[in-house]
PDB file of C-alpha atoms in Angstrom:
ATOM      1  CA  ASP Z   1     154.282 149.617 125.469  1.00 80.00           C
ATOM      2  CA  ALA Z   2     151.460 151.888 126.646  1.00 87.00           C
ATOM      3  CA  LEU Z   3     150.306 149.493 129.363  1.00 94.00           C
ATOM      4  CA  LYS Z   4     153.769 149.095 130.886  1.00 95.00           C
ATOM      5  CA  ASN Z   5     154.541 152.812 130.729  1.00 94.00           C
ATOM      6  CA  GLN Z   6     151.267 153.698 132.435  1.00 95.00           C
ATOM      7  CA  ILE Z   7     151.857 151.221 135.255  1.00 97.00           C
ATOM      8  CA  LEU Z   8     155.376 152.574 135.801  1.00 97.00           C
ATOM      9  CA  SER Z   9     154.018 156.139 135.889  1.00 95.00           C
ATOM     10  CA  PHE Z  10     151.870 155.457 138.987  1.00 96.00           C
ATOM     11  CA  ASN Z  11     154.891 155.257 141.328  1.00 95.00           C
ATOM     12  CA  LEU Z  12     153.824 152.056 143.086  1.00 97.00           C
ATOM     13  CA  PRO Z  13     155.802 150.187 145.762  1.00 98.00           C
ATOM     14  CA  GLN Z  14     158.195 147.761 144.063  1.00 98.00           C
ATOM     15  CA  ASP Z  15     156.415 144.513 145.012  1.00 98.00           C
ATOM     16  CA  LEU Z  16     153.023 145.871 143.958  1.00 98.00           C
ATOM     17  CA  GLU Z  17     154.478 147.284 140.747  1.00 98.00           C
ATOM     18  CA  ASN Z  18     156.102 143.930 139.930  1.00 98.00           C
ATOM     19  CA  ALA Z  19     152.871 142.040 140.581  1.00 98.00           C
ATOM     20  CA  THR Z  20     150.861 144.516 138.486  1.00 98.00           C
ATOM     21  CA  LEU Z  21     153.322 144.266 135.598  1.00 97.00           C
ATOM     22  CA  TYR Z  22     153.241 140.465 135.798  1.00 97.00           C
ATOM     23  CA  ALA Z  23     149.450 140.374 135.701  1.00 96.00           C
ATOM     24  CA  VAL Z  24     149.082 142.873 132.853  1.00 96.00           C
ATOM     25  CA  MET Z  25     152.133 142.197 130.696  1.00 95.00           C
ATOM     26  CA  ASN Z  26     152.066 138.396 130.854  1.00 87.00           C
ATOM     27  CA  GLY Z  27     150.720 137.845 127.329  1.00 82.00           C
ATOM     28  CA  GLY Z  28     147.029 137.961 126.442  1.00 85.00           C
ATOM     29  CA  LYS Z  29     145.043 138.635 123.269  1.00 90.00           C
ATOM     30  CA  ARG Z  30     144.354 142.330 124.090  1.00 95.00           C
ATOM     31  CA  VAL Z  31     140.901 141.976 122.527  1.00 96.00           C
ATOM     32  CA  ARG Z  32     139.337 144.821 124.499  1.00 97.00           C
ATOM     33  CA  PRO Z  33     141.966 147.529 123.910  1.00 97.00           C
ATOM     34  CA  ALA Z  34     142.195 146.463 120.260  1.00 97.00           C
ATOM     35  CA  LEU Z  35     138.446 146.992 119.950  1.00 98.00           C
ATOM     36  CA  THR Z  36     138.686 150.469 121.481  1.00 98.00           C
ATOM     37  CA  LEU Z  37     141.374 151.444 118.976  1.00 97.00           C
ATOM     38  CA  MET Z  38     139.609 149.911 115.966  1.00 97.00           C
ATOM     39  CA  CYS Z  39     136.234 151.438 116.884  1.00 96.00           C
ATOM     40  CA  ALA Z  40     137.888 154.847 117.264  1.00 96.00           C
ATOM     41  CA  LYS Z  41     139.443 154.488 113.823  1.00 94.00           C
ATOM     42  CA  ALA Z  42     136.124 153.347 112.330  1.00 95.00           C
ATOM     43  CA  VAL Z  43     134.337 156.510 113.468  1.00 93.00           C
ATOM     44  CA  GLY Z  44     137.188 158.880 112.586  1.00 91.00           C
ATOM     45  CA  GLY Z  45     138.535 159.319 116.111  1.00 90.00           C
ATOM     46  CA  LEU Z  46     142.142 159.873 117.137  1.00 90.00           C
ATOM     47  CA  VAL Z  47     143.837 156.544 117.805  1.00 90.00           C
ATOM     48  CA  ASP Z  48     146.463 158.123 120.104  1.00 91.00           C
ATOM     49  CA  LEU Z  49     143.668 159.503 122.265  1.00 93.00           C
ATOM     50  CA  ALA Z  50     141.776 156.209 122.137  1.00 96.00           C
ATOM     51  CA  MET Z  51     144.856 154.447 123.532  1.00 96.00           C
ATOM     52  CA  GLN Z  52     144.328 156.239 126.849  1.00 96.00           C
ATOM     53  CA  ALA Z  53     140.830 154.770 127.115  1.00 97.00           C
ATOM     54  CA  ALA Z  54     141.992 151.357 125.866  1.00 97.00           C
ATOM     55  CA  VAL Z  55     144.478 151.115 128.747  1.00 97.00           C
ATOM     56  CA  ALA Z  56     141.719 151.723 131.297  1.00 98.00           C
ATOM     57  CA  VAL Z  57     139.577 148.926 129.835  1.00 98.00           C
ATOM     58  CA  GLU Z  58     142.488 146.473 129.877  1.00 98.00           C
ATOM     59  CA  PHE Z  59     143.235 147.330 133.518  1.00 98.00           C
ATOM     60  CA  ILE Z  60     139.662 146.345 134.430  1.00 98.00           C
ATOM     61  CA  HIS Z  61     139.926 143.129 132.417  1.00 98.00           C
ATOM     62  CA  CYS Z  62     143.210 142.155 134.111  1.00 97.00           C
ATOM     63  CA  PHE Z  63     141.767 142.942 137.552  1.00 98.00           C
ATOM     64  CA  SER Z  64     138.878 140.573 136.826  1.00 97.00           C
ATOM     65  CA  LEU Z  65     141.206 137.767 135.688  1.00 96.00           C
ATOM     66  CA  ILE Z  66     143.355 138.020 138.827  1.00 97.00           C
ATOM     67  CA  HIS Z  67     140.326 137.721 141.098  1.00 97.00           C
ATOM     68  CA  ASP Z  68     138.614 135.054 138.975  1.00 96.00           C
ATOM     69  CA  ASP Z  69     141.704 132.839 139.285  1.00 96.00           C
ATOM     70  CA  LEU Z  70     141.724 132.947 143.101  1.00 97.00           C
ATOM     71  CA  PRO Z  71     140.905 129.780 145.103  1.00 96.00           C
ATOM     72  CA  ALA Z  72     137.618 131.259 146.318  1.00 94.00           C
ATOM     73  CA  LEU Z  73     136.406 131.577 142.706  1.00 93.00           C
ATOM     74  CA  ASP Z  74     137.831 129.462 139.852  1.00 91.00           C
ATOM     75  CA  ASN Z  75     140.973 128.253 141.656  1.00 93.00           C
ATOM     76  CA  ASP Z  76     143.086 128.306 138.486  1.00 92.00           C
ATOM     77  CA  HIS Z  77     146.849 127.759 138.518  1.00 93.00           C
ATOM     78  CA  LEU Z  78     147.505 128.662 134.883  1.00 90.00           C
ATOM     79  CA  ARG Z  79     146.737 131.837 132.925  1.00 90.00           C
ATOM     80  CA  ARG Z  80     148.136 132.662 129.463  1.00 85.00           C
ATOM     81  CA  GLY Z  81     150.412 129.662 129.789  1.00 85.00           C
ATOM     82  CA  GLN Z  82     152.042 131.010 132.985  1.00 92.00           C
ATOM     83  CA  PRO Z  83     151.361 130.590 136.739  1.00 95.00           C
ATOM     84  CA  THR Z  84     148.438 132.718 137.891  1.00 96.00           C
ATOM     85  CA  LEU Z  85     149.353 135.676 140.087  1.00 97.00           C
ATOM     86  CA  HIS Z  86     148.373 134.081 143.415  1.00 98.00           C
ATOM     87  CA  ILE Z  87     150.591 131.098 142.536  1.00 97.00           C
ATOM     88  CA  LYS Z  88     153.461 133.345 141.384  1.00 97.00           C
ATOM     89  CA  THR Z  89     153.217 135.503 144.536  1.00 98.00           C
ATOM     90  CA  ASN Z  90     150.524 134.772 147.140  1.00 98.00           C
ATOM     91  CA  GLU Z  91     146.792 135.249 147.632  1.00 98.00           C
ATOM     92  CA  ALA Z  92     147.113 138.522 149.553  1.00 98.00           C
ATOM     93  CA  MET Z  93     149.210 140.126 146.824  1.00 98.00           C
ATOM     94  CA  ALA Z  94     146.824 138.863 144.124  1.00 98.00           C
ATOM     95  CA  ILE Z  95     143.803 140.358 145.888  1.00 98.00           C
ATOM     96  CA  LEU Z  96     145.549 143.676 146.423  1.00 98.00           C
ATOM     97  CA  THR Z  97     146.909 143.802 142.868  1.00 98.00           C
ATOM     98  CA  GLY Z  98     143.387 143.279 141.535  1.00 98.00           C
ATOM     99  CA  ASP Z  99     142.118 146.040 143.816  1.00 98.00           C
ATOM    100  CA  ASN Z 100     144.934 148.250 142.556  1.00 97.00           C
ATOM    101  CA  LEU Z 101     144.137 147.705 138.874  1.00 98.00           C
ATOM    102  CA  LEU Z 102     140.450 148.445 139.458  1.00 98.00           C
ATOM    103  CA  THR Z 103     141.451 151.799 140.940  1.00 97.00           C
ATOM    104  CA  LEU Z 104     144.129 152.541 138.342  1.00 98.00           C
ATOM    105  CA  ALA Z 105     141.566 152.171 135.546  1.00 98.00           C
ATOM    106  CA  PHE Z 106     139.599 155.163 136.780  1.00 98.00           C
ATOM    107  CA  LEU Z 107     142.771 157.100 137.630  1.00 97.00           C
ATOM    108  CA  GLN Z 108     143.861 156.472 134.051  1.00 97.00           C
ATOM    109  CA  LEU Z 109     140.681 158.114 132.735  1.00 97.00           C
ATOM    110  CA  ALA Z 110     141.042 161.012 135.200  1.00 97.00           C
ATOM    111  CA  HIS Z 111     144.579 161.703 133.940  1.00 95.00           C
ATOM    112  CA  SER Z 112     143.655 161.313 130.268  1.00 96.00           C
ATOM    113  CA  ALA Z 113     143.527 164.101 127.680  1.00 96.00           C
ATOM    114  CA  PHE Z 114     139.778 163.817 127.071  1.00 95.00           C
ATOM    115  CA  ASP Z 115     137.581 166.809 127.858  1.00 94.00           C
ATOM    116  CA  GLU Z 116     135.868 166.788 131.253  1.00 96.00           C
ATOM    117  CA  ASN Z 117     132.461 165.799 129.884  1.00 95.00           C
ATOM    118  CA  THR Z 118     133.921 162.832 127.989  1.00 95.00           C
ATOM    119  CA  LYS Z 119     135.859 161.762 131.079  1.00 97.00           C
ATOM    120  CA  MET Z 120     132.630 161.792 133.069  1.00 97.00           C
ATOM    121  CA  MET Z 121     130.770 159.762 130.431  1.00 96.00           C
ATOM    122  CA  MET Z 122     133.609 157.274 130.153  1.00 97.00           C
ATOM    123  CA  SER Z 123     133.860 156.856 133.922  1.00 98.00           C
ATOM    124  CA  LYS Z 124     130.127 156.203 134.119  1.00 98.00           C
ATOM    125  CA  GLU Z 125     130.271 153.754 131.203  1.00 98.00           C
ATOM    126  CA  LEU Z 126     133.211 151.871 132.708  1.00 98.00           C
ATOM    127  CA  ALA Z 127     131.654 151.759 136.183  1.00 98.00           C
ATOM    128  CA  GLU Z 128     128.396 150.398 134.768  1.00 98.00           C
ATOM    129  CA  ALA Z 129     130.226 147.758 132.718  1.00 98.00           C
ATOM    130  CA  THR Z 130     132.359 146.725 135.710  1.00 98.00           C
ATOM    131  CA  LYS Z 131     129.292 146.456 137.926  1.00 98.00           C
ATOM    132  CA  ASN Z 132     127.584 144.277 135.319  1.00 98.00           C
ATOM    133  CA  MET Z 133     130.716 142.138 135.001  1.00 98.00           C
ATOM    134  CA  VAL Z 134     130.636 141.498 138.766  1.00 97.00           C
ATOM    135  CA  VAL Z 135     126.908 140.700 138.595  1.00 97.00           C
ATOM    136  CA  GLY Z 136     127.635 138.155 135.862  1.00 96.00           C
ATOM    137  CA  GLN Z 137     130.424 136.619 137.927  1.00 95.00           C
ATOM    138  CA  VAL Z 138     128.087 136.308 140.923  1.00 95.00           C
ATOM    139  CA  TYR Z 139     125.514 134.509 138.753  1.00 95.00           C
ATOM    140  CA  ASP Z 140     128.239 132.302 137.261  1.00 92.00           C
ATOM    141  CA  THR Z 141     129.825 131.391 140.591  1.00 91.00           C
ATOM    142  CA  LEU Z 142     126.982 131.463 143.105  1.00 91.00           C
ATOM    143  CA  GLY Z 143     123.891 130.957 140.942  1.00 88.00           C
ATOM    144  CA  ASN Z 144     120.609 132.431 142.201  1.00 88.00           C
ATOM    145  CA  LEU Z 145     119.510 133.330 138.669  1.00 92.00           C
ATOM    146  CA  PRO Z 146     115.893 134.425 138.156  1.00 92.00           C
ATOM    147  CA  LYS Z 147     114.002 131.120 138.272  1.00 90.00           C
ATOM    148  CA  ALA Z 148     111.287 132.330 135.897  1.00 93.00           C
ATOM    149  CA  LEU Z 149     113.812 132.601 133.052  1.00 93.00           C
ATOM    150  CA  PRO Z 150     114.211 129.655 130.652  1.00 93.00           C
ATOM    151  CA  ARG Z 151     117.628 127.974 130.834  1.00 92.00           C
ATOM    152  CA  ILE Z 152     118.849 129.567 127.595  1.00 94.00           C
ATOM    153  CA  GLU Z 153     117.870 133.033 128.867  1.00 95.00           C
ATOM    154  CA  GLN Z 154     119.683 132.362 132.143  1.00 95.00           C
ATOM    155  CA  VAL Z 155     122.958 131.537 130.405  1.00 95.00           C
ATOM    156  CA  LYS Z 156     122.498 134.548 128.119  1.00 96.00           C
ATOM    157  CA  LEU Z 157     122.074 136.763 131.189  1.00 96.00           C
ATOM    158  CA  VAL Z 158     125.312 135.417 132.688  1.00 96.00           C
ATOM    159  CA  HIS Z 159     127.318 135.856 129.489  1.00 96.00           C
ATOM    160  CA  LYS Z 160     126.023 139.328 128.582  1.00 97.00           C
ATOM    161  CA  ASN Z 161     127.075 140.567 132.008  1.00 97.00           C
ATOM    162  CA  LYS Z 162     130.178 138.542 132.842  1.00 96.00           C
ATOM    163  CA  THR Z 163     131.929 138.993 129.486  1.00 97.00           C
ATOM    164  CA  GLY Z 164     129.764 141.029 127.149  1.00 97.00           C
ATOM    165  CA  ALA Z 165     129.466 144.194 129.252  1.00 98.00           C
ATOM    166  CA  LEU Z 166     133.171 145.083 129.231  1.00 98.00           C
ATOM    167  CA  ILE Z 167     133.577 144.207 125.539  1.00 98.00           C
ATOM    168  CA  ARG Z 168     130.662 146.493 124.695  1.00 98.00           C
ATOM    169  CA  CYS Z 169     132.250 149.210 126.868  1.00 98.00           C
ATOM    170  CA  ALA Z 170     135.549 148.842 125.002  1.00 98.00           C
ATOM    171  CA  CYS Z 171     133.724 149.456 121.726  1.00 98.00           C
ATOM    172  CA  VAL Z 172     131.717 152.397 123.076  1.00 97.00           C
ATOM    173  CA  PHE Z 173     134.947 153.979 124.349  1.00 97.00           C
ATOM    174  CA  GLY Z 174     136.245 153.923 120.792  1.00 96.00           C
ATOM    175  CA  GLY Z 175     133.050 155.560 119.590  1.00 94.00           C
ATOM    176  CA  MET Z 176     133.437 158.301 122.189  1.00 94.00           C
ATOM    177  CA  CYS Z 177     136.755 159.276 120.595  1.00 90.00           C
ATOM    178  CA  SER Z 178     134.887 160.669 117.576  1.00 80.00           C
ATOM    179  CA  ALA Z 179     132.576 163.663 117.136  1.00 63.00           C
ATOM    180  CA  LYS Z 180     129.924 161.520 118.863  1.00 67.00           C
ATOM    181  CA  ASP Z 181     127.718 161.103 115.786  1.00 81.00           C
ATOM    182  CA  GLN Z 182     124.663 159.278 117.151  1.00 87.00           C
ATOM    183  CA  VAL Z 183     124.261 156.933 114.180  1.00 91.00           C
ATOM    184  CA  ALA Z 184     127.903 155.881 114.450  1.00 93.00           C
ATOM    185  CA  MET Z 185     127.668 155.488 118.227  1.00 93.00           C
ATOM    186  CA  LYS Z 186     124.576 153.301 117.919  1.00 94.00           C
ATOM    187  CA  ALA Z 187     126.312 151.145 115.318  1.00 96.00           C
ATOM    188  CA  ILE Z 188     129.398 150.720 117.502  1.00 96.00           C
ATOM    189  CA  ALA Z 189     127.341 149.891 120.614  1.00 96.00           C
ATOM    190  CA  SER Z 190     125.251 147.320 118.716  1.00 97.00           C
ATOM    191  CA  TYR Z 191     128.394 145.739 117.286  1.00 98.00           C
ATOM    192  CA  GLY Z 192     129.883 145.541 120.790  1.00 98.00           C
ATOM    193  CA  THR Z 193     126.752 143.939 122.238  1.00 98.00           C
ATOM    194  CA  HIS Z 194     126.694 141.174 119.616  1.00 98.00           C
ATOM    195  CA  ILE Z 195     130.396 140.342 119.660  1.00 98.00           C
ATOM    196  CA  GLY Z 196     130.459 140.461 123.473  1.00 97.00           C
ATOM    197  CA  LEU Z 197     127.945 137.626 123.720  1.00 97.00           C
ATOM    198  CA  MET Z 198     129.541 135.775 120.807  1.00 97.00           C
ATOM    199  CA  PHE Z 199     132.976 135.964 122.448  1.00 96.00           C
ATOM    200  CA  GLN Z 200     131.808 134.085 125.535  1.00 95.00           C
ATOM    201  CA  ILE Z 201     129.917 131.411 123.582  1.00 96.00           C
ATOM    202  CA  VAL Z 202     133.093 130.761 121.591  1.00 95.00           C
ATOM    203  CA  ASP Z 203     134.916 130.559 124.946  1.00 92.00           C
ATOM    204  CA  ASP Z 204     132.389 127.929 126.068  1.00 92.00           C
ATOM    205  CA  LEU Z 205     133.250 125.780 123.048  1.00 92.00           C
ATOM    206  CA  ILE Z 206     136.989 126.337 123.544  1.00 91.00           C
ATOM    207  CA  ASP Z 207     136.660 125.196 127.174  1.00 87.00           C
ATOM    208  CA  LEU Z 208     134.806 122.092 125.995  1.00 85.00           C
ATOM    209  CA  HIS Z 209     137.047 121.083 123.081  1.00 81.00           C
ATOM    210  CA  GLY Z 210     140.378 122.923 123.491  1.00 59.00           C
ATOM    211  CA  CYS Z 211     143.592 121.486 124.924  1.00 58.00           C
ATOM    212  CA  GLU Z 212     145.298 123.181 127.864  1.00 60.00           C
ATOM    213  CA  GLU Z 213     148.637 123.611 126.064  1.00 62.00           C
ATOM    214  CA  HIS Z 214     147.050 125.478 123.135  1.00 49.00           C
ATOM    215  CA  VAL Z 215     144.571 127.541 125.154  1.00 54.00           C
ATOM    216  CA  GLY Z 216     147.078 128.480 127.883  1.00 54.00           C
ATOM    217  CA  LYS Z 217     144.752 127.717 130.795  1.00 53.00           C
ATOM    218  CA  ALA Z 218     142.838 124.784 132.233  1.00 54.00           C
ATOM    219  CA  THR Z 219     140.035 123.495 129.992  1.00 55.00           C
ATOM    220  CA  ARG Z 220     136.861 121.446 130.563  1.00 60.00           C
ATOM    221  CA  LYS Z 221     136.455 123.100 133.974  1.00 68.00           C
ATOM    222  CA  ASP Z 222     133.004 124.491 133.170  1.00 60.00           C
ATOM    223  CA  SER Z 223     131.511 121.068 132.437  1.00 59.00           C
ATOM    224  CA  GLU Z 224     133.285 119.479 135.423  1.00 60.00           C
ATOM    225  CA  GLN Z 225     131.877 122.163 137.731  1.00 64.00           C
ATOM    226  CA  GLY Z 226     128.416 121.987 136.172  1.00 67.00           C
ATOM    227  CA  LYS Z 227     128.502 125.638 135.125  1.00 80.00           C
ATOM    228  CA  LEU Z 228     125.807 127.122 132.929  1.00 86.00           C
ATOM    229  CA  THR Z 229     127.145 127.372 129.368  1.00 92.00           C
ATOM    230  CA  TYR Z 230     125.635 127.519 125.900  1.00 93.00           C
ATOM    231  CA  PRO Z 231     126.735 123.957 125.005  1.00 92.00           C
ATOM    232  CA  SER Z 232     125.191 122.644 128.240  1.00 90.00           C
ATOM    233  CA  ALA Z 233     121.987 124.606 127.617  1.00 92.00           C
ATOM    234  CA  VAL Z 234     121.403 124.082 123.886  1.00 93.00           C
ATOM    235  CA  GLY Z 235     124.155 121.732 122.684  1.00 94.00           C
ATOM    236  CA  VAL Z 236     127.256 122.261 120.547  1.00 93.00           C
ATOM    237  CA  LYS Z 237     125.482 122.437 117.184  1.00 95.00           C
ATOM    238  CA  GLU Z 238     123.000 125.089 118.269  1.00 96.00           C
ATOM    239  CA  SER Z 239     125.771 127.029 120.026  1.00 95.00           C
ATOM    240  CA  LYS Z 240     127.610 127.202 116.690  1.00 95.00           C
ATOM    241  CA  ASN Z 241     124.404 128.363 114.980  1.00 97.00           C
ATOM    242  CA  ILE Z 242     124.002 131.144 117.560  1.00 97.00           C
ATOM    243  CA  ILE Z 243     127.631 132.209 117.030  1.00 97.00           C
ATOM    244  CA  LYS Z 244     126.970 132.443 113.287  1.00 97.00           C
ATOM    245  CA  HIS Z 245     123.815 134.490 113.904  1.00 98.00           C
ATOM    246  CA  LEU Z 246     125.620 136.901 116.261  1.00 98.00           C
ATOM    247  CA  LYS Z 247     128.491 137.279 113.784  1.00 98.00           C
ATOM    248  CA  ASN Z 248     125.989 138.231 111.072  1.00 98.00           C
ATOM    249  CA  GLU Z 249     124.186 140.656 113.385  1.00 98.00           C
ATOM    250  CA  ALA Z 250     127.485 142.323 114.269  1.00 98.00           C
ATOM    251  CA  GLU Z 251     128.269 142.626 110.567  1.00 97.00           C
ATOM    252  CA  CYS Z 252     124.886 144.238 109.898  1.00 98.00           C
ATOM    253  CA  ALA Z 253     125.392 146.683 112.776  1.00 98.00           C
ATOM    254  CA  LEU Z 254     128.449 148.093 110.994  1.00 97.00           C
ATOM    255  CA  GLU Z 255     126.630 148.940 107.739  1.00 97.00           C
ATOM    256  CA  PRO Z 256     126.192 152.677 108.545  1.00 95.00           C
ATOM    257  CA  LEU Z 257     129.975 153.017 108.915  1.00 95.00           C
ATOM    258  CA  GLY Z 258     130.797 151.797 105.408  1.00 95.00           C
ATOM    259  CA  ALA Z 259     134.362 150.904 104.444  1.00 96.00           C
ATOM    260  CA  SER Z 260     135.824 152.644 107.507  1.00 95.00           C
ATOM    261  CA  ALA Z 261     134.700 149.656 109.601  1.00 96.00           C
ATOM    262  CA  ASP Z 262     136.442 147.005 107.487  1.00 97.00           C
ATOM    263  CA  CYS Z 263     138.946 146.318 110.268  1.00 96.00           C
ATOM    264  CA  LEU Z 264     136.037 145.601 112.633  1.00 97.00           C
ATOM    265  CA  ARG Z 265     134.507 143.245 110.072  1.00 97.00           C
ATOM    266  CA  SER Z 266     137.743 141.279 109.872  1.00 97.00           C
ATOM    267  CA  PHE Z 267     138.001 141.222 113.668  1.00 97.00           C
ATOM    268  CA  ASN Z 268     134.429 139.983 113.896  1.00 97.00           C
ATOM    269  CA  LEU Z 269     135.326 137.042 111.664  1.00 96.00           C
ATOM    270  CA  TRP Z 270     138.398 136.211 113.761  1.00 96.00           C
ATOM    271  CA  LEU Z 271     136.408 136.393 117.008  1.00 95.00           C
ATOM    272  CA  ALA Z 272     133.901 133.851 115.669  1.00 95.00           C
ATOM    273  CA  GLN Z 273     136.597 131.437 114.494  1.00 93.00           C
ATOM    274  CA  ARG Z 274     139.282 131.726 117.196  1.00 91.00           C
ATOM    275  CA  THR Z 275     140.510 128.608 118.990  1.00 86.00           C
ATOM    276  CA  ARG Z 276     141.963 130.207 122.130  1.00 81.00           C
TER     277      ARG Z 276
END
């Protein structure tokens, strides 16, 4: 497994290595790295090369999950059907493991086989997406959203940053593995923007209606904590309508890529219909 091999290659102290492996290898849908690989394939890029970028994106995602689960944030005890890292180890190790994965993501890009210019662009793209993810988490956890924005625009701002930014980055990374055709890159970025927002709205509905055993983590926490979600802002029916609209927009974004993007079309359909 590429993720496991990369972690082992960093020569970490045993307890930190074990905690990092637990956090990264403990199941998960691997949506973001899968998107990097599929987007690379769709634009004619090398999948083996794309894997190096996919690993970096997944490291950032796992870092965010570790910190989100901490008592100071979501205080979750279950992740992917297993104890969260701070429950498995302790809070100090969870914080430090998250810090470690954030750093390893950029080290991964630095050690990759991409040319120096692509490494620089990828590092900038990943840093921007990670910054936006943190901004979204601040809005989600602490509030202080722009008061002039309507409620629906506030929740959209949270979701596009908290979840959508890294998903879009994962797609753009795949696009960067090609000859950087601008039409293809624009198509990939647009696709990533639409599915990134759609992914989190689907998550909102899963949190509202899913059962803990199936989902693998605590559910109904958003409504209990009064968090800003699409169902709370516009209702379940309209949330489903918005998901359908975003799915169609993502489909349209792929038109310039023709049949080479069929795998992304299928993935788009799964993302809209998933139940966990």
